[in-house]
GROMACS .gro file of C-alpha atoms in nm:
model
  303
    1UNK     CA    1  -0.299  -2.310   1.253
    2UNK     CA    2  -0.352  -1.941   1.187
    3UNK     CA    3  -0.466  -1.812   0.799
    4UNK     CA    4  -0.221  -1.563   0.712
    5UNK     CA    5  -0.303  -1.194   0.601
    6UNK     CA    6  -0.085  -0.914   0.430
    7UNK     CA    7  -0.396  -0.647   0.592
    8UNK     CA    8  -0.658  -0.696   0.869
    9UNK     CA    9  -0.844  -0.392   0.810
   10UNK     CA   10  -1.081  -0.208   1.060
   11UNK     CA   11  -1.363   0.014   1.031
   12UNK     CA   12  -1.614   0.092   1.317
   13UNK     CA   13  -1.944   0.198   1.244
   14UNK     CA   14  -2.181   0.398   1.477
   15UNK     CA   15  -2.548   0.457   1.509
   16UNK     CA   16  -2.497   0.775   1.268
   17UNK     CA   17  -2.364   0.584   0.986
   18UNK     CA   18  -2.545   0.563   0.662
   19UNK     CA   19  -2.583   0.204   0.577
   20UNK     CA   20  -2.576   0.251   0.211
   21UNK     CA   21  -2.266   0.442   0.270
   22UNK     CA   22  -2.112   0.156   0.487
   23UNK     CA   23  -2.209  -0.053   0.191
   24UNK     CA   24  -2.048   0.146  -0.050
   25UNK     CA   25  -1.709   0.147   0.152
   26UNK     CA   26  -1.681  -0.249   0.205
   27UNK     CA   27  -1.785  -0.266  -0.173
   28UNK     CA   28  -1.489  -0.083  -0.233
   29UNK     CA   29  -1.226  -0.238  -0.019
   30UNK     CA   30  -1.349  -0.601  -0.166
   31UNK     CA   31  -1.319  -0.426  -0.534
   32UNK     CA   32  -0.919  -0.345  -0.452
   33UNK     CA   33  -0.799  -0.564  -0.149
   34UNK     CA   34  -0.622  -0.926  -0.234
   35UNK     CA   35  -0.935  -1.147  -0.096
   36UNK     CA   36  -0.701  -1.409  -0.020
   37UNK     CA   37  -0.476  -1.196   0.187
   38UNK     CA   38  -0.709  -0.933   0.365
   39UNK     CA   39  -1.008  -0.885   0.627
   40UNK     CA   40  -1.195  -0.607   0.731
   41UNK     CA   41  -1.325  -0.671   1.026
   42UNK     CA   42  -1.643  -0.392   1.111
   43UNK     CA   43  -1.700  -0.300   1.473
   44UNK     CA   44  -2.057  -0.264   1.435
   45UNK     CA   45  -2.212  -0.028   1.713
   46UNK     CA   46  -2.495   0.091   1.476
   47UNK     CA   47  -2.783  -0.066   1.664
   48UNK     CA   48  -2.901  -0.110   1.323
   49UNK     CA   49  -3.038  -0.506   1.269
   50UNK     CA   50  -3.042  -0.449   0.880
   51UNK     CA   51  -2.679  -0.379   0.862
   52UNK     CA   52  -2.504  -0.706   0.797
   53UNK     CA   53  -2.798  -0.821   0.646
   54UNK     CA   54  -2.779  -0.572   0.383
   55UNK     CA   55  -2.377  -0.685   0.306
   56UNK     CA   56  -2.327  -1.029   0.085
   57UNK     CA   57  -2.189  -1.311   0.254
   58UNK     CA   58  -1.821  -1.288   0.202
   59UNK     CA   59  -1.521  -1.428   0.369
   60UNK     CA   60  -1.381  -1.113   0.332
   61UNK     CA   61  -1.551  -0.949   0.543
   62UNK     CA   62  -1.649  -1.047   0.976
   63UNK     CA   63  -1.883  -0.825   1.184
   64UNK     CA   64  -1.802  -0.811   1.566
   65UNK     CA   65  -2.046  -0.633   1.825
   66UNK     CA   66  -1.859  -0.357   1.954
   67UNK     CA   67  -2.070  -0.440   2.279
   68UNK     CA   68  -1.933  -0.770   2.335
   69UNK     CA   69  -1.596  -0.589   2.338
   70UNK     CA   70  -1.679  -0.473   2.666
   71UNK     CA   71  -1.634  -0.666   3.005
   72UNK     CA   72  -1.897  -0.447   3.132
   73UNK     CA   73  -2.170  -0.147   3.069
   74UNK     CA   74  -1.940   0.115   3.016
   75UNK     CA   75  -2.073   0.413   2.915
   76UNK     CA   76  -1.880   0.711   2.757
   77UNK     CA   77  -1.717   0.882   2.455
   78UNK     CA   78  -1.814   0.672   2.217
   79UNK     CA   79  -1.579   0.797   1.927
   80UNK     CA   80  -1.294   0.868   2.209
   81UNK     CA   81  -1.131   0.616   2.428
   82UNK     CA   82  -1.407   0.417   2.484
   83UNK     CA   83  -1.378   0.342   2.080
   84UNK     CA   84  -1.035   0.303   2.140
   85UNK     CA   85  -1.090   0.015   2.323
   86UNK     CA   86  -1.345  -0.154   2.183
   87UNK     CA   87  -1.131  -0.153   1.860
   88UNK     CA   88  -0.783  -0.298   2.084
   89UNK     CA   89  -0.990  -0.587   2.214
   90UNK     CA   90  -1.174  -0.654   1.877
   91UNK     CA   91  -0.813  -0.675   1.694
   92UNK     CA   92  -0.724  -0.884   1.960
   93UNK     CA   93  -1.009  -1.112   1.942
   94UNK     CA   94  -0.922  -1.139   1.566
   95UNK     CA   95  -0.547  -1.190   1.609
   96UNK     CA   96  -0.625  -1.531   1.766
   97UNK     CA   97  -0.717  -1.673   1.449
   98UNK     CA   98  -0.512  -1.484   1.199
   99UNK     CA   99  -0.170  -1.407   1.158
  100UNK     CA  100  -0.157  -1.050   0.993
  101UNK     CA  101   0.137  -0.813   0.862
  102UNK     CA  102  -0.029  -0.442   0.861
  103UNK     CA  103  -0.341  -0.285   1.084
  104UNK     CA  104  -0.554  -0.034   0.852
  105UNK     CA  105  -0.816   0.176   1.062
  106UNK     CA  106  -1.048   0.302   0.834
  107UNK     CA  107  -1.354   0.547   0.891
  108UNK     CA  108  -1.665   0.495   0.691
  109UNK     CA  109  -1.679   0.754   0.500
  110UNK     CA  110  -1.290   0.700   0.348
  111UNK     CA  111  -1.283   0.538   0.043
  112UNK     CA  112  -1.052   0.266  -0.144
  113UNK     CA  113  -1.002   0.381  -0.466
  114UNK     CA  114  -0.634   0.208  -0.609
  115UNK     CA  115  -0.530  -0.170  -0.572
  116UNK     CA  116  -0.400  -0.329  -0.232
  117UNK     CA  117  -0.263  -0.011  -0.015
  118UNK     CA  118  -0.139  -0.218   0.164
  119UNK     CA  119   0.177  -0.327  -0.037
  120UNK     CA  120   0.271  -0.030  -0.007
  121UNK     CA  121   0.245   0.054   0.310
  122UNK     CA  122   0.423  -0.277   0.397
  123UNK     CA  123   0.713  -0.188   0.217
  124UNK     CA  124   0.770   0.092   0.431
  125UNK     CA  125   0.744  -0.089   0.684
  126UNK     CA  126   0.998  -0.355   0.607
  127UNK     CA  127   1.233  -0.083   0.486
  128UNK     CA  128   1.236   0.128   0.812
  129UNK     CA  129   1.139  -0.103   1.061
  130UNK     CA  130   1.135   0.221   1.329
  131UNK     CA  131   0.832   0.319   1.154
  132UNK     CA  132   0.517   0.172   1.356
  133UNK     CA  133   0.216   0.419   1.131
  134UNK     CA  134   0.166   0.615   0.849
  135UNK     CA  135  -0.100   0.821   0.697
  136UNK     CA  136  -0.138   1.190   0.706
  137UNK     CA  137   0.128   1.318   0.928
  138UNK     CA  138   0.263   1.685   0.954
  139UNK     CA  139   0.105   1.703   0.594
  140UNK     CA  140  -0.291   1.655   0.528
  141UNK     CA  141  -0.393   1.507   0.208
  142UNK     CA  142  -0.406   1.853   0.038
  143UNK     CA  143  -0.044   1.946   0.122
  144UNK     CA  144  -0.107   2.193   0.443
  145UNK     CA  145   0.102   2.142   0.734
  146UNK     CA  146  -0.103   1.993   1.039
  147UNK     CA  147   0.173   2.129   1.290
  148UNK     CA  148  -0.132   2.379   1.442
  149UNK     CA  149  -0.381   2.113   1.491
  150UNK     CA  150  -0.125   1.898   1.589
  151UNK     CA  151  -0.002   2.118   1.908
  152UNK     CA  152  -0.364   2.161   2.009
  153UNK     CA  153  -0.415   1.770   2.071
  154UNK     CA  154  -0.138   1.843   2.255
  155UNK     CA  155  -0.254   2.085   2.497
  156UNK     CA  156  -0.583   1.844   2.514
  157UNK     CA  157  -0.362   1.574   2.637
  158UNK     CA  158  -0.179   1.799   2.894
  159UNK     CA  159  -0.499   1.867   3.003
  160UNK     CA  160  -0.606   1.537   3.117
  161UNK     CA  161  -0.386   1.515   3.371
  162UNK     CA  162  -0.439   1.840   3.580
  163UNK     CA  163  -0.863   1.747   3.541
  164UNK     CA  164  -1.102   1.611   3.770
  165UNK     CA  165  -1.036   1.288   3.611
  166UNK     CA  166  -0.769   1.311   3.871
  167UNK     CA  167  -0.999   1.197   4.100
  168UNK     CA  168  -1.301   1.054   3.885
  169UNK     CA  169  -1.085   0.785   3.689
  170UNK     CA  170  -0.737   0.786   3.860
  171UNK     CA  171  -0.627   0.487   3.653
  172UNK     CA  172  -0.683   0.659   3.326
  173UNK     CA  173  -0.504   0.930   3.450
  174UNK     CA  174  -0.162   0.744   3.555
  175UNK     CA  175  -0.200   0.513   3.233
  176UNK     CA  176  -0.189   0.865   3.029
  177UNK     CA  177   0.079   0.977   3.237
  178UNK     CA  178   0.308   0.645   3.179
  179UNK     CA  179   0.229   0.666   2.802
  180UNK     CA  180   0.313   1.020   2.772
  181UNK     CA  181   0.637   1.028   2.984
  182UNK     CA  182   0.732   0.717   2.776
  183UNK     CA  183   0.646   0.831   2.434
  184UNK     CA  184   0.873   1.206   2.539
  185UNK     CA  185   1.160   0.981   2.628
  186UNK     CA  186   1.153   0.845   2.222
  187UNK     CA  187   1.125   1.178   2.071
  188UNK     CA  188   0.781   1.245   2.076
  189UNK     CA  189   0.608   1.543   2.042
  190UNK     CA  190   0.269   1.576   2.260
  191UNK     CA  191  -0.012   1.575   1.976
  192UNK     CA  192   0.115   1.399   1.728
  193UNK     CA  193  -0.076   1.172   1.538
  194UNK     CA  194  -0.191   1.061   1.205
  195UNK     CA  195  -0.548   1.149   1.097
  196UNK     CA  196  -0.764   0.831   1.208
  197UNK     CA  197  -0.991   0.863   0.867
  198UNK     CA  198  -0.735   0.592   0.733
  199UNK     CA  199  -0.379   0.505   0.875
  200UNK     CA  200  -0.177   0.198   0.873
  201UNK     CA  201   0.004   0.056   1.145
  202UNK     CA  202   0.276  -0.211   1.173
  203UNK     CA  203   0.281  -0.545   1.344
  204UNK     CA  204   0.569  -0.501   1.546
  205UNK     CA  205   0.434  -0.153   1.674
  206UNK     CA  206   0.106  -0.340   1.747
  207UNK     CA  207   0.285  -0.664   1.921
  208UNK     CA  208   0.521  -0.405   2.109
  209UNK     CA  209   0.173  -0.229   2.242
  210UNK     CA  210  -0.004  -0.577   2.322
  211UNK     CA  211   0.322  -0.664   2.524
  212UNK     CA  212   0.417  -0.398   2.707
  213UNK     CA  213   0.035  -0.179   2.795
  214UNK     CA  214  -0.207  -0.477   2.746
  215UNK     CA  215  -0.260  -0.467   3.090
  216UNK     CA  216  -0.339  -0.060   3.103
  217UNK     CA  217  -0.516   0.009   2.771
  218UNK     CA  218  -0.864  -0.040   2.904
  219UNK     CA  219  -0.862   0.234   3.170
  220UNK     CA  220  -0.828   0.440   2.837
  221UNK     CA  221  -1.204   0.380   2.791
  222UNK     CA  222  -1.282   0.673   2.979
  223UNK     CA  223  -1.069   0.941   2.809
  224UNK     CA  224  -1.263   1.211   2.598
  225UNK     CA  225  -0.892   1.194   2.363
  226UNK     CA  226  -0.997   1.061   2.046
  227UNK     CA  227  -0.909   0.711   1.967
  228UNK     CA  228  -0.656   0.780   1.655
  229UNK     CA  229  -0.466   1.036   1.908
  230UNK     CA  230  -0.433   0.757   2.128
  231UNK     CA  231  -0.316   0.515   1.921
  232UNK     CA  232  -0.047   0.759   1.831
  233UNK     CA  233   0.056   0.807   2.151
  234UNK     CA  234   0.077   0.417   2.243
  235UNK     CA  235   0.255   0.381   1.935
  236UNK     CA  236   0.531   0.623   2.022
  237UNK     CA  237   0.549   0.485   2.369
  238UNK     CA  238   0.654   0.150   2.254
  239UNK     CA  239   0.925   0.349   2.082
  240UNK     CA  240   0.777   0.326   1.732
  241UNK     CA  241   0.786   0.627   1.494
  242UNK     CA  242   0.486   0.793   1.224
  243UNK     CA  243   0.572   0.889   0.855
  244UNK     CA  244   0.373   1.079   0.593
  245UNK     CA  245   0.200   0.836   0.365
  246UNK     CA  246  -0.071   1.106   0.269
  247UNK     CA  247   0.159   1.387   0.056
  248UNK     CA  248   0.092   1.479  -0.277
  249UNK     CA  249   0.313   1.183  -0.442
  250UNK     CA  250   0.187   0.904  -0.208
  251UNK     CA  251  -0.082   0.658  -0.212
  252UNK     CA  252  -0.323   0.806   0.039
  253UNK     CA  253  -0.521   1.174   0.019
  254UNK     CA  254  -0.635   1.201   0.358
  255UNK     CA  255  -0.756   1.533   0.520
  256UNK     CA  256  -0.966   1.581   0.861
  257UNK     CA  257  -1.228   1.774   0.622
  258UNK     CA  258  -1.295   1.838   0.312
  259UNK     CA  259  -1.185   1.614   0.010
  260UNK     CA  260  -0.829   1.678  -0.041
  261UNK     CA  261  -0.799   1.771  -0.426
  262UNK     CA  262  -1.002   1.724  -0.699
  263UNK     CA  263  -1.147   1.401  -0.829
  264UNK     CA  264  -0.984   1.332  -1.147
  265UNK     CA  265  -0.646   1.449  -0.961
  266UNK     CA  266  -0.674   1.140  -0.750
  267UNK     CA  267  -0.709   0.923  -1.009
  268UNK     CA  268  -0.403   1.107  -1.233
  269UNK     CA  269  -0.195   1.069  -0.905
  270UNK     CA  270  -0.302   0.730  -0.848
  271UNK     CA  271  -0.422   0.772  -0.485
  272UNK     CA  272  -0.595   0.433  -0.334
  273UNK     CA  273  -0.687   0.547  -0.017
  274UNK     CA  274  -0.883   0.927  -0.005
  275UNK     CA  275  -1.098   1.062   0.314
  276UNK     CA  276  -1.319   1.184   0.387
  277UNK     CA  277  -1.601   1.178   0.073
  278UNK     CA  278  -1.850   1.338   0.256
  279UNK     CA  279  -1.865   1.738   0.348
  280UNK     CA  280  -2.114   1.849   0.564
  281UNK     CA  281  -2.186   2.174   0.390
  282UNK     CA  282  -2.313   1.982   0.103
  283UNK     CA  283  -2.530   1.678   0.177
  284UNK     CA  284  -2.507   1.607  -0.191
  285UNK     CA  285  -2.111   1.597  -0.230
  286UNK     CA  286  -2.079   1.233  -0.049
  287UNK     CA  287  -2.324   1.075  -0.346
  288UNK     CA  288  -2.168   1.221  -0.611
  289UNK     CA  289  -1.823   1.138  -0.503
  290UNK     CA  290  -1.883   0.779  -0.439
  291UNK     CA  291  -2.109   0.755  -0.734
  292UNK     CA  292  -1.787   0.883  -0.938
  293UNK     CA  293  -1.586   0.556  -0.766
  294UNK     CA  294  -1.865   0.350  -0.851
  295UNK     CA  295  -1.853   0.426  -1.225
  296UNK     CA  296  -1.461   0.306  -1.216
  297UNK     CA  297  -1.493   0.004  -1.018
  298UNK     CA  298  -1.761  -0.057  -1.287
  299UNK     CA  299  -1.588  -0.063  -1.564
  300UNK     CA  300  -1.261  -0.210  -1.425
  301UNK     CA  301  -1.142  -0.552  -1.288
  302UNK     CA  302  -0.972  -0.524  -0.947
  303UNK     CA  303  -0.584  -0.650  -0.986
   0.00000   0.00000   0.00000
Protein backbone atom coordinates (compact mmCIF):
# COMPACT_ATOMS: atom_id res chain seq x y z
CA UNK A 1 0.00 0.00 0.00
CA UNK A 2 1.24 3.45 -0.92
CA UNK A 3 2.28 6.19 2.15
CA UNK A 4 0.35 9.14 1.40
CA UNK A 5 1.84 12.76 0.94
CA UNK A 6 0.17 16.33 0.85
CA UNK A 7 3.91 17.45 -1.18
CA UNK A 8 6.60 15.35 -2.95
CA UNK A 9 9.01 18.00 -3.41
CA UNK A 10 11.95 18.11 -5.98
CA UNK A 11 15.14 19.76 -6.19
CA UNK A 12 18.00 18.76 -8.61
CA UNK A 13 21.38 19.52 -7.83
CA UNK A 14 24.33 19.85 -10.34
CA UNK A 15 28.05 19.67 -10.21
CA UNK A 16 28.02 23.63 -9.54
CA UNK A 17 26.06 23.46 -6.47
CA UNK A 18 27.48 24.49 -3.19
CA UNK A 19 27.00 21.68 -0.82
CA UNK A 20 26.69 23.78 2.20
CA UNK A 21 24.15 25.65 0.30
CA UNK A 22 22.23 22.38 -0.65
CA UNK A 23 22.45 21.77 3.03
CA UNK A 24 21.10 24.85 4.02
CA UNK A 25 17.99 24.45 1.62
CA UNK A 26 16.91 20.78 2.82
CA UNK A 27 17.54 22.20 6.41
CA UNK A 28 15.00 24.53 5.63
CA UNK A 29 12.30 22.59 3.93
CA UNK A 30 12.59 19.90 7.02
CA UNK A 31 12.34 23.17 9.47
CA UNK A 32 8.69 24.10 7.67
CA UNK A 33 7.33 20.97 5.73
CA UNK A 34 4.76 18.46 7.73
CA UNK A 35 7.45 15.42 8.02
CA UNK A 36 4.68 13.13 8.07
CA UNK A 37 3.14 14.38 4.92
CA UNK A 38 6.13 15.51 2.62
CA UNK A 39 9.38 14.28 0.64
CA UNK A 40 11.90 15.96 -1.15
CA UNK A 41 13.29 13.84 -3.25
CA UNK A 42 17.06 15.42 -4.64
CA UNK A 43 18.15 14.48 -8.14
CA UNK A 44 21.66 14.44 -7.31
CA UNK A 45 23.92 15.00 -10.52
CA UNK A 46 26.72 16.69 -8.43
CA UNK A 47 29.35 14.02 -8.90
CA UNK A 48 30.09 15.03 -5.49
CA UNK A 49 30.53 11.60 -3.05
CA UNK A 50 30.33 13.88 0.15
CA UNK A 51 26.94 15.12 -0.65
CA UNK A 52 24.47 12.82 1.03
CA UNK A 53 26.94 12.06 3.39
CA UNK A 54 27.06 15.48 4.60
CA UNK A 55 22.83 15.45 5.05
CA UNK A 56 21.40 13.52 8.40
CA UNK A 57 19.61 10.49 7.88
CA UNK A 58 16.04 11.48 7.58
CA UNK A 59 12.96 9.94 6.18
CA UNK A 60 12.25 13.08 4.89
CA UNK A 61 14.45 13.29 2.63
CA UNK A 62 15.59 10.29 -0.61
CA UNK A 63 18.53 10.93 -2.98
CA UNK A 64 18.12 9.42 -6.57
CA UNK A 65 21.11 9.43 -9.18
CA UNK A 66 20.01 11.53 -11.85
CA UNK A 67 22.18 9.00 -13.99
CA UNK A 68 20.18 6.06 -13.30
CA UNK A 69 17.30 8.14 -14.71
CA UNK A 70 18.66 7.52 -17.97
CA UNK A 71 18.12 4.35 -20.21
CA UNK A 72 21.26 5.28 -21.81
CA UNK A 73 24.50 7.79 -22.06
CA UNK A 74 22.78 10.67 -23.14
CA UNK A 75 24.62 13.54 -23.29
CA UNK A 76 23.24 17.17 -23.53
CA UNK A 77 21.75 20.30 -21.90
CA UNK A 78 22.02 19.41 -18.71
CA UNK A 79 19.74 22.18 -17.11
CA UNK A 80 17.38 21.94 -20.42
CA UNK A 81 15.46 18.98 -21.55
CA UNK A 82 17.76 16.56 -20.70
CA UNK A 83 16.95 17.80 -16.85
CA UNK A 84 13.58 17.69 -17.83
CA UNK A 85 13.66 14.25 -18.10
CA UNK A 86 15.65 13.04 -15.67
CA UNK A 87 13.28 14.85 -13.21
CA UNK A 88 9.79 13.08 -15.19
CA UNK A 89 11.30 9.64 -14.71
CA UNK A 90 12.64 10.32 -11.12
CA UNK A 91 8.91 11.52 -10.05
CA UNK A 92 7.84 8.60 -11.66
CA UNK A 93 10.11 6.26 -10.00
CA UNK A 94 8.86 7.88 -6.71
CA UNK A 95 5.14 7.80 -7.55
CA UNK A 96 5.31 3.98 -7.32
CA UNK A 97 5.61 4.04 -3.74
CA UNK A 98 3.80 7.16 -2.72
CA UNK A 99 0.60 8.54 -3.30
CA UNK A 100 1.09 12.44 -3.40
CA UNK A 101 -1.38 15.56 -3.80
CA UNK A 102 1.03 18.56 -5.10
CA UNK A 103 4.60 18.44 -7.19
CA UNK A 104 7.00 21.38 -5.84
CA UNK A 105 10.19 21.86 -8.14
CA UNK A 106 12.51 23.67 -6.26
CA UNK A 107 16.07 25.09 -7.27
CA UNK A 108 18.80 25.08 -4.73
CA UNK A 109 19.32 28.21 -4.13
CA UNK A 110 15.28 29.02 -3.25
CA UNK A 111 14.58 29.01 0.13
CA UNK A 112 11.58 27.84 2.55
CA UNK A 113 11.05 30.39 4.80
CA UNK A 114 6.97 30.09 6.16
CA UNK A 115 5.18 26.77 7.28
CA UNK A 116 3.88 24.01 4.73
CA UNK A 117 3.43 26.01 1.19
CA UNK A 118 1.94 23.56 0.28
CA UNK A 119 -1.55 24.01 1.97
CA UNK A 120 -1.79 26.60 0.26
CA UNK A 121 -1.07 25.85 -2.87
CA UNK A 122 -3.43 22.82 -2.52
CA UNK A 123 -6.22 24.86 -1.83
CA UNK A 124 -5.98 26.41 -5.04
CA UNK A 125 -5.89 23.62 -6.44
CA UNK A 126 -9.00 22.04 -5.06
CA UNK A 127 -10.81 25.32 -5.59
CA UNK A 128 -10.09 25.69 -9.39
CA UNK A 129 -9.42 22.37 -10.42
CA UNK A 130 -8.43 23.98 -14.18
CA UNK A 131 -5.44 25.18 -12.52
CA UNK A 132 -2.51 22.49 -13.10
CA UNK A 133 0.75 25.23 -11.65
CA UNK A 134 1.40 28.17 -9.91
CA UNK A 135 4.29 30.27 -8.99
CA UNK A 136 5.46 33.40 -10.59
CA UNK A 137 3.36 33.90 -13.58
CA UNK A 138 2.85 37.20 -15.64
CA UNK A 139 4.09 38.77 -12.26
CA UNK A 140 7.79 38.06 -10.76
CA UNK A 141 8.17 38.08 -7.11
CA UNK A 142 8.88 41.87 -7.08
CA UNK A 143 5.63 42.84 -8.88
CA UNK A 144 7.07 43.44 -12.66
CA UNK A 145 5.20 41.97 -15.39
CA UNK A 146 7.15 38.96 -17.07
CA UNK A 147 4.99 39.41 -20.37
CA UNK A 148 8.64 40.44 -22.25
CA UNK A 149 10.52 37.51 -21.09
CA UNK A 150 7.66 35.57 -21.49
CA UNK A 151 7.23 36.21 -25.47
CA UNK A 152 10.93 35.58 -25.90
CA UNK A 153 10.65 31.80 -24.67
CA UNK A 154 8.28 32.01 -27.10
CA UNK A 155 10.15 32.84 -30.08
CA UNK A 156 12.85 30.16 -28.61
CA UNK A 157 10.22 27.56 -28.92
CA UNK A 158 9.17 28.63 -32.49
CA UNK A 159 12.52 28.24 -33.17
CA UNK A 160 12.96 24.67 -32.57
CA UNK A 161 11.00 23.64 -35.11
CA UNK A 162 12.41 25.45 -38.27
CA UNK A 163 16.30 24.17 -36.76
CA UNK A 164 18.54 21.57 -37.77
CA UNK A 165 17.06 19.57 -35.09
CA UNK A 166 14.75 18.98 -37.95
CA UNK A 167 16.95 16.59 -39.08
CA UNK A 168 19.38 15.87 -36.02
CA UNK A 169 16.52 14.73 -33.51
CA UNK A 170 13.30 14.48 -35.65
CA UNK A 171 11.39 12.98 -32.72
CA UNK A 172 12.01 15.91 -30.47
CA UNK A 173 10.96 17.98 -33.06
CA UNK A 174 7.34 16.38 -33.80
CA UNK A 175 6.92 15.78 -29.89
CA UNK A 176 7.38 19.81 -29.62
CA UNK A 177 5.20 20.24 -32.42
CA UNK A 178 2.21 17.95 -30.89
CA UNK A 179 2.68 19.75 -27.51
CA UNK A 180 2.60 23.11 -28.92
CA UNK A 181 -0.34 22.69 -31.40
CA UNK A 182 -2.12 21.07 -28.39
CA UNK A 183 -1.35 23.51 -25.71
CA UNK A 184 -2.66 26.64 -28.67
CA UNK A 185 -5.86 24.71 -28.99
CA UNK A 186 -6.45 25.37 -24.81
CA UNK A 187 -5.60 28.93 -24.86
CA UNK A 188 -2.11 28.97 -24.58
CA UNK A 189 0.19 31.49 -25.26
CA UNK A 190 3.75 30.26 -26.72
CA UNK A 191 6.22 31.13 -23.70
CA UNK A 192 4.38 30.92 -20.98
CA UNK A 193 5.58 29.52 -17.98
CA UNK A 194 6.16 29.90 -14.36
CA UNK A 195 9.71 30.63 -13.14
CA UNK A 196 11.23 27.01 -12.36
CA UNK A 197 13.20 28.51 -9.07
CA UNK A 198 10.00 27.14 -7.18
CA UNK A 199 6.48 26.26 -8.69
CA UNK A 200 3.85 23.89 -7.71
CA UNK A 201 2.04 21.67 -9.82
CA UNK A 202 -1.15 19.61 -9.40
CA UNK A 203 -1.76 15.91 -9.47
CA UNK A 204 -4.28 15.80 -11.96
CA UNK A 205 -2.11 18.06 -14.37
CA UNK A 206 0.75 15.59 -13.61
CA UNK A 207 -1.53 12.22 -14.07
CA UNK A 208 -3.10 13.99 -17.28
CA UNK A 209 0.79 14.40 -18.58
CA UNK A 210 1.83 10.71 -17.47
CA UNK A 211 -1.34 9.52 -19.47
CA UNK A 212 -1.53 11.15 -22.40
CA UNK A 213 2.74 12.09 -23.45
CA UNK A 214 4.41 9.34 -21.29
CA UNK A 215 5.26 7.77 -24.27
CA UNK A 216 6.91 11.16 -26.01
CA UNK A 217 8.48 13.01 -23.06
CA UNK A 218 11.88 11.45 -23.40
CA UNK A 219 12.69 12.63 -26.94
CA UNK A 220 12.50 16.01 -24.95
CA UNK A 221 15.99 15.14 -23.61
CA UNK A 222 17.54 16.72 -26.41
CA UNK A 223 15.89 20.17 -26.43
CA UNK A 224 18.17 23.20 -25.39
CA UNK A 225 14.31 24.70 -23.91
CA UNK A 226 14.76 24.82 -20.34
CA UNK A 227 13.08 22.26 -18.29
CA UNK A 228 10.48 24.67 -16.28
CA UNK A 229 9.41 26.05 -19.96
CA UNK A 230 8.69 22.64 -20.76
CA UNK A 231 6.85 21.64 -18.09
CA UNK A 232 4.68 24.60 -18.83
CA UNK A 233 4.07 23.70 -22.05
CA UNK A 234 3.11 19.90 -21.22
CA UNK A 235 1.02 21.26 -18.66
CA UNK A 236 -1.06 23.40 -20.97
CA UNK A 237 -1.22 20.62 -23.47
CA UNK A 238 -3.06 18.38 -21.20
CA UNK A 239 -5.43 21.32 -21.01
CA UNK A 240 -4.36 22.50 -17.55
CA UNK A 241 -4.02 26.24 -16.77
CA UNK A 242 -0.99 28.49 -14.57
CA UNK A 243 -1.95 31.14 -11.88
CA UNK A 244 0.15 33.72 -10.02
CA UNK A 245 1.10 32.38 -6.66
CA UNK A 246 4.23 34.77 -6.49
CA UNK A 247 2.40 38.55 -6.23
CA UNK A 248 2.95 40.79 -3.57
CA UNK A 249 0.01 39.28 -1.22
CA UNK A 250 0.85 35.58 -1.86
CA UNK A 251 2.93 33.04 -0.28
CA UNK A 252 5.82 32.82 -2.71
CA UNK A 253 8.52 35.84 -3.77
CA UNK A 254 10.00 34.35 -6.68
CA UNK A 255 12.03 36.32 -9.33
CA UNK A 256 14.49 34.86 -12.17
CA UNK A 257 17.24 37.26 -10.43
CA UNK A 258 17.75 39.14 -7.84
CA UNK A 259 15.92 38.73 -4.41
CA UNK A 260 12.54 40.06 -4.87
CA UNK A 261 12.10 42.69 -1.92
CA UNK A 262 13.73 43.22 1.06
CA UNK A 263 14.32 40.77 3.86
CA UNK A 264 12.30 41.88 6.68
CA UNK A 265 9.44 42.55 3.93
CA UNK A 266 9.24 38.84 3.44
CA UNK A 267 8.87 38.08 6.74
CA UNK A 268 6.09 41.17 7.37
CA UNK A 269 4.28 39.65 4.27
CA UNK A 270 4.65 36.26 5.42
CA UNK A 271 6.23 34.78 2.24
CA UNK A 272 7.32 30.85 2.68
CA UNK A 273 8.75 30.26 -0.45
CA UNK A 274 11.49 33.24 -1.84
CA UNK A 275 14.16 32.64 -4.86
CA UNK A 276 16.63 33.04 -5.64
CA UNK A 277 19.08 34.00 -2.33
CA UNK A 278 22.02 34.19 -4.20
CA UNK A 279 23.11 37.24 -6.72
CA UNK A 280 25.96 36.84 -8.66
CA UNK A 281 27.20 40.38 -8.40
CA UNK A 282 27.76 39.83 -4.81
CA UNK A 283 29.28 36.50 -3.75
CA UNK A 284 28.57 37.60 -0.24
CA UNK A 285 24.66 38.29 -0.56
CA UNK A 286 23.73 34.32 -0.64
CA UNK A 287 25.51 33.93 3.10
CA UNK A 288 24.06 36.66 4.54
CA UNK A 289 20.62 35.96 3.33
CA UNK A 290 20.49 32.43 4.42
CA UNK A 291 22.37 33.23 7.54
CA UNK A 292 19.33 35.78 8.21
CA UNK A 293 16.83 32.42 7.75
CA UNK A 294 19.02 30.59 9.88
CA UNK A 295 18.73 32.99 12.84
CA UNK A 296 14.67 32.49 12.58
CA UNK A 297 14.51 28.89 12.20
CA UNK A 298 16.74 29.19 15.31
CA UNK A 299 14.79 30.67 17.48
CA UNK A 300 11.42 29.23 16.30
CA UNK A 301 9.65 25.79 16.35
CA UNK A 302 8.37 24.73 12.92
CA UNK A 303 4.30 24.38 13.11
Amino acid sequence: MKSTLDCLAIMPVGPRSKIEYVQDTIASFLHYFDPARSLLLVLDDSRNTELQNRIPNNRQVRFISAQSCLEDNTKGHNTRGLLFVKQAVAVQVVSKEYDWKCLLRLDDDALVIGPNPQLDAMKIFDAEPHIGMLGAYLRRGDGQEKRPALRRQGRRLLKRLVSRDIFRHPDMVKTLAMLMIRSKLNGYKLGDMCTGGALFLSRASYNRIESIFSKELGHLRYSDLADDLLLALCNAAAGFRMKDFSDRDDVMAINWRGLPMPLDELVQRNKKLVHPVKDPKNLDHENMVRAYFQDIRNSSTPE
